[in-house]
Backbone as JSON, one array per atom type, in Angstrom:
{
  "sequence": "MKLLLEILPFVAEEACFALKGGTAINLFEWDLPRLSVDIDLTYLPTGRREEALASISEALGRIKTRIEDKLKPTRVTLVPQKDGLEAKLHRQRLRTQIKVEVNPVFRGHLLPIRSTSCSEKVQGMFGRFVETPVVSRGELFGAVARTA",
  "N": [[73.87, 162.18, 104.15], [76.3, 162.67, 102.93], [77.31, 164.71, 104.5], [77.76, 163.39, 106.92], [79.77, 161.58, 106.11], [81.74, 163.42, 105.54], [82.55, 164.36, 108.06], [83.42, 162.15, 109.49], [86.26, 161.48, 109.11], [87.46, 163.46, 110.73], [86.6, 162.78, 113.24], [87.81, 160.28, 113.43], [90.44, 160.96, 113.85], [90.8, 161.17, 116.53], [92.16, 159.13, 118.76], [91.0, 158.01, 120.97], [88.46, 157.17, 120.48], [86.12, 154.84, 118.98], [84.11, 153.81, 116.28], [80.72, 152.73, 116.51], [77.52, 151.02, 116.5], [74.6, 151.74, 114.39], [75.56, 153.27, 112.18], [78.16, 152.3, 111.86], [77.57, 149.67, 111.16], [75.96, 150.02, 108.82], [77.6, 151.48, 107.01], [80.15, 150.32, 107.05], [80.06, 147.56, 107.42], [77.83, 146.33, 106.13], [76.28, 146.72, 102.9], [75.09, 149.45, 102.89], [72.23, 149.25, 103.89], [70.43, 151.0, 104.99], [70.15, 154.57, 105.32], [72.27, 156.57, 107.39], [72.25, 158.91, 110.09], [73.58, 159.65, 112.31], [76.47, 159.5, 114.45], [77.69, 157.13, 116.42], [79.78, 156.62, 119.16], [82.3, 154.76, 120.9], [84.03, 155.29, 123.85], [87.28, 154.51, 124.31], [89.39, 154.14, 126.35], [89.66, 152.82, 129.7], [88.72, 153.55, 133.06], [88.36, 155.99, 135.7], [85.14, 157.46, 135.96], [84.77, 160.31, 136.07], [87.19, 161.29, 135.05], [87.12, 160.13, 132.52], [84.84, 161.36, 131.38], [85.69, 164.03, 131.3], [87.83, 163.78, 129.51], [86.48, 162.88, 127.22], [84.92, 165.15, 126.67], [86.96, 167.02, 126.09], [88.12, 165.83, 123.8], [85.95, 165.9, 122.0], [85.76, 168.65, 121.79], [88.14, 169.22, 120.4], [87.57, 167.93, 117.98], [85.41, 169.49, 117.13], [86.7, 171.99, 116.72], [88.48, 171.34, 114.6], [86.67, 170.61, 112.56], [85.25, 173.04, 112.2], [87.34, 174.66, 111.34], [88.12, 173.49, 108.9], [85.87, 172.78, 107.32], [83.95, 174.83, 105.93], [81.0, 176.66, 104.99], [79.91, 175.99, 108.24], [78.22, 174.88, 111.2], [79.01, 173.96, 114.41], [78.08, 172.45, 117.37], [78.67, 171.9, 120.76], [77.09, 169.81, 123.02], [76.07, 170.26, 126.2], [75.9, 168.01, 128.99], [74.13, 166.72, 131.89], [76.07, 166.97, 133.91], [77.52, 169.09, 133.03], [79.6, 168.6, 131.3], [80.57, 167.71, 127.94], [79.12, 165.21, 125.9], [78.12, 164.96, 123.5], [77.94, 166.1, 120.12], [76.85, 168.34, 117.71], [76.53, 168.84, 114.27], [75.77, 171.15, 111.84], [74.66, 172.01, 108.62], [73.11, 174.18, 106.59], [69.98, 172.82, 106.3], [70.58, 170.33, 107.21], [71.48, 168.06, 109.71], [73.88, 166.45, 111.73], [74.51, 164.15, 114.3], [76.94, 163.51, 116.74], [77.69, 161.17, 119.07], [78.79, 160.1, 122.23], [78.71, 157.33, 124.27], [78.45, 157.73, 127.63], [78.3, 155.84, 129.61], [78.79, 153.09, 128.83], [81.89, 152.35, 128.48], [85.17, 151.7, 127.16], [86.53, 148.6, 125.8], [86.37, 145.14, 124.83], [87.41, 143.45, 122.89], [89.82, 143.53, 120.15], [90.18, 146.67, 118.44], [89.25, 147.59, 115.14], [90.67, 148.95, 112.18], [88.76, 150.17, 109.73], [87.5, 150.28, 106.4], [85.03, 152.11, 104.56], [82.26, 150.58, 102.84], [82.41, 149.39, 99.41], [80.17, 150.08, 97.95], [79.23, 152.34, 99.32], [81.39, 154.04, 98.83], [81.18, 154.27, 96.04], [78.6, 155.42, 95.71], [78.76, 157.88, 97.04], [81.18, 158.96, 96.44], [83.36, 159.05, 98.17], [86.05, 157.95, 100.16], [86.39, 156.49, 103.23], [88.06, 155.76, 106.19], [88.07, 154.36, 109.37], [88.45, 153.81, 112.95], [86.76, 151.0, 114.24], [84.63, 149.26, 116.48], [85.01, 145.78, 117.45], [83.5, 143.13, 115.5], [82.0, 141.37, 117.09], [81.44, 142.93, 119.38], [80.12, 145.03, 118.14], [77.79, 143.91, 116.84], [76.79, 142.57, 119.02], [76.12, 144.63, 120.78], [74.07, 145.85, 119.34], [72.18, 143.8, 119.36], [71.72, 143.73, 122.1], [70.37, 146.13, 122.53], [68.06, 145.81, 121.15]],
  "CA": [[74.89, 161.16, 104.24], [77.58, 163.29, 102.57], [77.76, 165.45, 105.67], [78.28, 162.39, 107.85], [81.04, 161.09, 105.58], [82.72, 164.5, 105.63], [83.09, 164.56, 109.4], [84.02, 160.93, 110.05], [87.72, 161.53, 109.23], [87.84, 164.3, 111.85], [86.34, 161.95, 114.43], [88.8, 159.2, 113.43], [91.73, 161.47, 114.32], [90.86, 161.02, 117.99], [92.44, 157.72, 119.03], [90.24, 157.53, 122.13], [87.12, 156.77, 120.05], [85.88, 153.89, 117.89], [82.74, 153.84, 115.79], [79.85, 151.6, 116.83], [76.12, 151.29, 116.19], [74.03, 151.61, 113.06], [76.43, 153.84, 111.14], [79.25, 151.34, 111.64], [77.01, 148.53, 110.43], [75.48, 150.41, 107.49], [78.64, 152.0, 106.12], [81.4, 149.58, 107.1], [79.84, 146.12, 107.45], [76.87, 145.97, 105.11], [76.26, 147.67, 101.78], [74.15, 150.55, 103.02], [70.82, 148.87, 103.87], [69.65, 152.21, 105.28], [71.0, 155.74, 105.52], [72.55, 156.9, 108.78], [72.34, 160.34, 110.35], [74.3, 159.92, 113.54], [77.73, 158.78, 114.65], [77.79, 156.64, 117.79], [81.16, 156.3, 119.47], [82.72, 154.17, 122.16], [85.25, 155.84, 124.42], [88.05, 153.28, 124.46], [90.11, 153.92, 127.62], [88.89, 152.54, 130.91], [89.19, 154.37, 134.18], [87.34, 156.67, 136.5], [84.09, 158.14, 135.19], [85.0, 161.75, 135.99], [88.31, 161.51, 134.13], [86.66, 159.75, 131.18], [83.94, 162.4, 130.87], [86.51, 165.21, 130.97], [88.59, 163.45, 128.3], [85.5, 162.87, 126.12], [84.59, 166.54, 126.39], [88.13, 167.63, 125.44], [88.26, 165.26, 122.46], [84.88, 166.47, 121.17], [86.15, 170.04, 121.53], [89.15, 169.22, 119.33], [86.86, 167.59, 116.74], [84.65, 170.7, 116.78], [87.63, 172.98, 116.18], [88.97, 170.89, 113.29], [85.57, 170.7, 111.59], [84.98, 174.45, 111.92], [88.49, 175.2, 110.6], [88.3, 172.87, 107.58], [84.63, 172.61, 106.55], [83.15, 176.04, 106.03], [80.41, 177.14, 106.22], [79.3, 174.95, 109.05], [78.05, 175.24, 112.61], [79.19, 172.8, 115.27], [77.67, 172.77, 118.74], [78.88, 170.9, 121.81], [75.87, 169.75, 123.81], [76.39, 169.91, 127.59], [75.07, 167.02, 129.67], [73.74, 167.13, 133.24], [77.24, 167.33, 134.7], [78.18, 170.23, 132.41], [80.58, 168.15, 130.31], [79.94, 167.35, 126.67], [79.24, 163.85, 125.36], [77.46, 165.02, 122.2], [78.34, 167.18, 119.23], [75.93, 168.46, 116.57], [77.04, 169.62, 113.16], [74.66, 171.54, 110.97], [74.89, 172.81, 107.41], [71.78, 174.48, 106.07], [68.94, 172.11, 107.07], [71.03, 168.97, 107.52], [72.17, 167.98, 111.0], [74.48, 165.17, 112.1], [74.84, 164.07, 115.73], [78.03, 162.64, 117.18], [77.37, 160.89, 120.47], [79.63, 159.15, 122.95], [77.99, 156.77, 125.4], [79.28, 157.93, 128.81], [78.15, 154.71, 130.53], [79.52, 151.93, 128.31], [83.21, 152.79, 128.02], [86.13, 150.62, 127.03], [86.24, 147.54, 124.82], [86.91, 143.84, 125.21], [88.1, 142.84, 121.75], [90.62, 144.53, 119.42], [89.56, 147.65, 117.55], [89.67, 147.39, 113.74], [90.64, 150.09, 111.27], [87.89, 149.62, 108.7], [87.13, 151.17, 105.29], [83.61, 152.03, 104.19], [82.0, 149.61, 101.78], [82.58, 149.87, 98.04], [78.91, 150.71, 97.53], [79.23, 153.68, 99.9], [82.38, 154.81, 98.07], [80.63, 154.54, 94.71], [77.43, 156.3, 95.77], [79.04, 159.21, 97.58], [82.47, 159.44, 95.96], [84.26, 159.29, 99.31], [86.66, 156.82, 100.86], [86.56, 156.81, 104.65], [88.58, 154.69, 107.04], [87.93, 154.78, 110.76], [88.43, 152.72, 113.93], [85.43, 150.44, 114.5], [84.68, 148.19, 117.48], [85.0, 144.44, 116.86], [82.18, 142.67, 115.04], [81.29, 140.8, 118.23], [80.9, 144.02, 120.2], [79.22, 145.82, 117.31], [76.51, 143.25, 116.69], [76.31, 142.25, 120.36], [75.48, 145.83, 121.32], [72.8, 146.04, 118.62], [71.25, 142.79, 119.88], [71.4, 144.1, 123.46], [69.43, 147.24, 122.54], [66.82, 145.45, 120.42]],
  "C": [[76.27, 161.75, 103.91], [78.17, 164.04, 103.75], [78.38, 164.52, 106.7], [79.65, 161.88, 107.39], [82.13, 162.15, 105.61], [83.34, 164.6, 107.02], [83.72, 163.32, 110.02], [85.55, 160.97, 110.13], [88.2, 162.4, 110.4], [87.64, 163.56, 113.17], [87.43, 160.89, 114.55], [90.17, 159.66, 113.9], [91.89, 161.33, 115.83], [90.98, 159.54, 118.33], [91.65, 157.16, 120.2], [88.86, 157.02, 121.75], [87.17, 155.67, 118.99], [84.4, 153.96, 117.55], [82.0, 152.58, 116.2], [78.46, 151.91, 116.32], [75.75, 151.17, 114.73], [74.89, 152.15, 111.95], [77.57, 152.89, 110.83], [78.75, 150.15, 110.83], [76.66, 148.91, 109.0], [76.58, 150.82, 106.53], [79.87, 151.11, 106.01], [81.24, 148.06, 107.09], [78.94, 145.65, 106.31], [76.91, 147.01, 104.0], [75.08, 148.63, 101.87], [72.69, 150.13, 102.98], [69.91, 150.03, 104.24], [70.62, 153.36, 105.52], [71.14, 156.03, 107.0], [72.67, 158.4, 108.94], [73.03, 160.66, 111.66], [75.55, 159.05, 113.62], [77.79, 158.42, 116.12], [79.21, 156.17, 118.03], [81.29, 155.6, 120.81], [83.99, 154.89, 122.59], [86.09, 154.65, 124.86], [88.77, 153.11, 125.8], [89.15, 153.56, 128.76], [89.46, 153.4, 132.02], [88.02, 155.02, 134.87], [86.39, 157.48, 135.6], [84.39, 159.62, 135.0], [86.12, 162.07, 135.0], [87.9, 161.19, 132.69], [85.77, 160.85, 130.59], [84.7, 163.66, 130.5], [87.28, 164.97, 129.67], [87.68, 163.43, 127.06], [85.18, 164.29, 125.7], [85.73, 167.24, 125.65], [88.29, 167.13, 124.01], [87.18, 165.79, 121.52], [85.17, 167.94, 120.85], [87.18, 170.14, 120.42], [88.5, 168.88, 117.98], [86.1, 168.82, 116.23], [85.56, 171.72, 116.11], [88.12, 172.6, 114.8], [87.89, 171.01, 112.22], [85.32, 172.16, 111.2], [86.11, 175.08, 111.11], [88.51, 174.73, 109.15], [87.05, 172.82, 106.71], [83.72, 173.82, 106.73], [82.18, 176.11, 104.87], [79.74, 176.0, 106.98], [79.16, 175.46, 110.47], [78.15, 173.95, 113.42], [78.89, 173.23, 116.7], [78.01, 171.61, 119.65], [77.65, 170.96, 122.71], [76.21, 169.33, 125.23], [75.39, 168.9, 128.15], [74.76, 167.53, 131.08], [74.92, 167.62, 134.07], [78.03, 168.5, 134.11], [79.23, 169.87, 131.38], [79.86, 167.68, 129.06], [80.18, 165.88, 126.34], [78.57, 163.79, 124.0], [77.97, 166.24, 121.44], [77.34, 167.18, 118.08], [76.6, 169.31, 115.5], [75.88, 169.9, 112.22], [75.18, 172.35, 109.79], [73.54, 172.94, 106.74], [70.75, 173.72, 106.9], [69.33, 170.69, 107.44], [71.82, 168.98, 108.82], [72.66, 166.56, 111.24], [74.82, 165.23, 113.59], [76.0, 163.1, 115.92], [77.81, 162.43, 118.66], [78.28, 159.82, 121.03], [78.81, 158.64, 124.13], [78.86, 156.9, 126.65], [79.22, 156.77, 129.81], [78.97, 153.52, 130.08], [80.82, 152.4, 127.69], [84.12, 151.58, 127.96], [85.69, 149.6, 125.99], [86.9, 146.26, 125.28], [87.8, 143.25, 124.13], [88.86, 143.92, 120.98], [89.76, 145.42, 118.52], [90.12, 147.44, 116.15], [89.67, 148.73, 113.01], [89.93, 149.6, 110.02], [87.55, 150.69, 107.66], [85.64, 151.02, 105.0], [83.45, 151.1, 102.99], [82.18, 150.24, 100.4], [81.32, 150.56, 97.53], [78.83, 152.14, 98.06], [80.2, 154.57, 99.13], [81.83, 155.2, 96.71], [79.49, 155.54, 94.73], [77.79, 157.73, 96.14], [80.41, 159.75, 97.19], [83.46, 159.75, 97.06], [84.77, 157.97, 99.85], [86.88, 157.27, 102.29], [87.06, 155.57, 105.36], [88.55, 155.19, 108.47], [88.06, 153.58, 111.7], [86.99, 152.3, 114.23], [85.59, 149.35, 115.56], [84.62, 146.84, 116.76], [83.59, 144.06, 116.43], [81.35, 142.11, 116.2], [80.67, 141.88, 119.1], [79.89, 144.86, 119.42], [77.84, 145.18, 117.23], [75.94, 142.83, 118.04], [75.59, 143.43, 120.99], [74.15, 146.09, 120.65], [71.77, 145.05, 119.14], [70.8, 143.16, 121.3], [70.34, 145.2, 123.5], [68.1, 146.91, 121.87], [65.75, 144.92, 121.34]]
}
């Protein structure tokens, strides 16, 4: 969990992404009902798929560079998809691995993005304050219901 909280600020620097999924719910909405090991992101701009995938790949590359520069020792890997562009990033330190994944199909958002702080329980347990863009509650819980 500490590894995940360490890299969230680097992800939050990319304005084209907002947090969604279980990590958003567990760390920013509820008081940590379960631990999270991945970071699911929504790519916010709308537009042509090819342009979006290229932009996603570039943004993940910038995140990779910042993490490698600031959090040593660490290994960050961009994971190529079928089209050769990256929509996933893996960060590993010793035996702990965190996945950052952008859904290349569901892009954009309908409702305003919120800048949200992690819950007080998360701050107390891990000694870290993290603030990041998160999709609206309607989209966050609607997406979870859609996948259930």
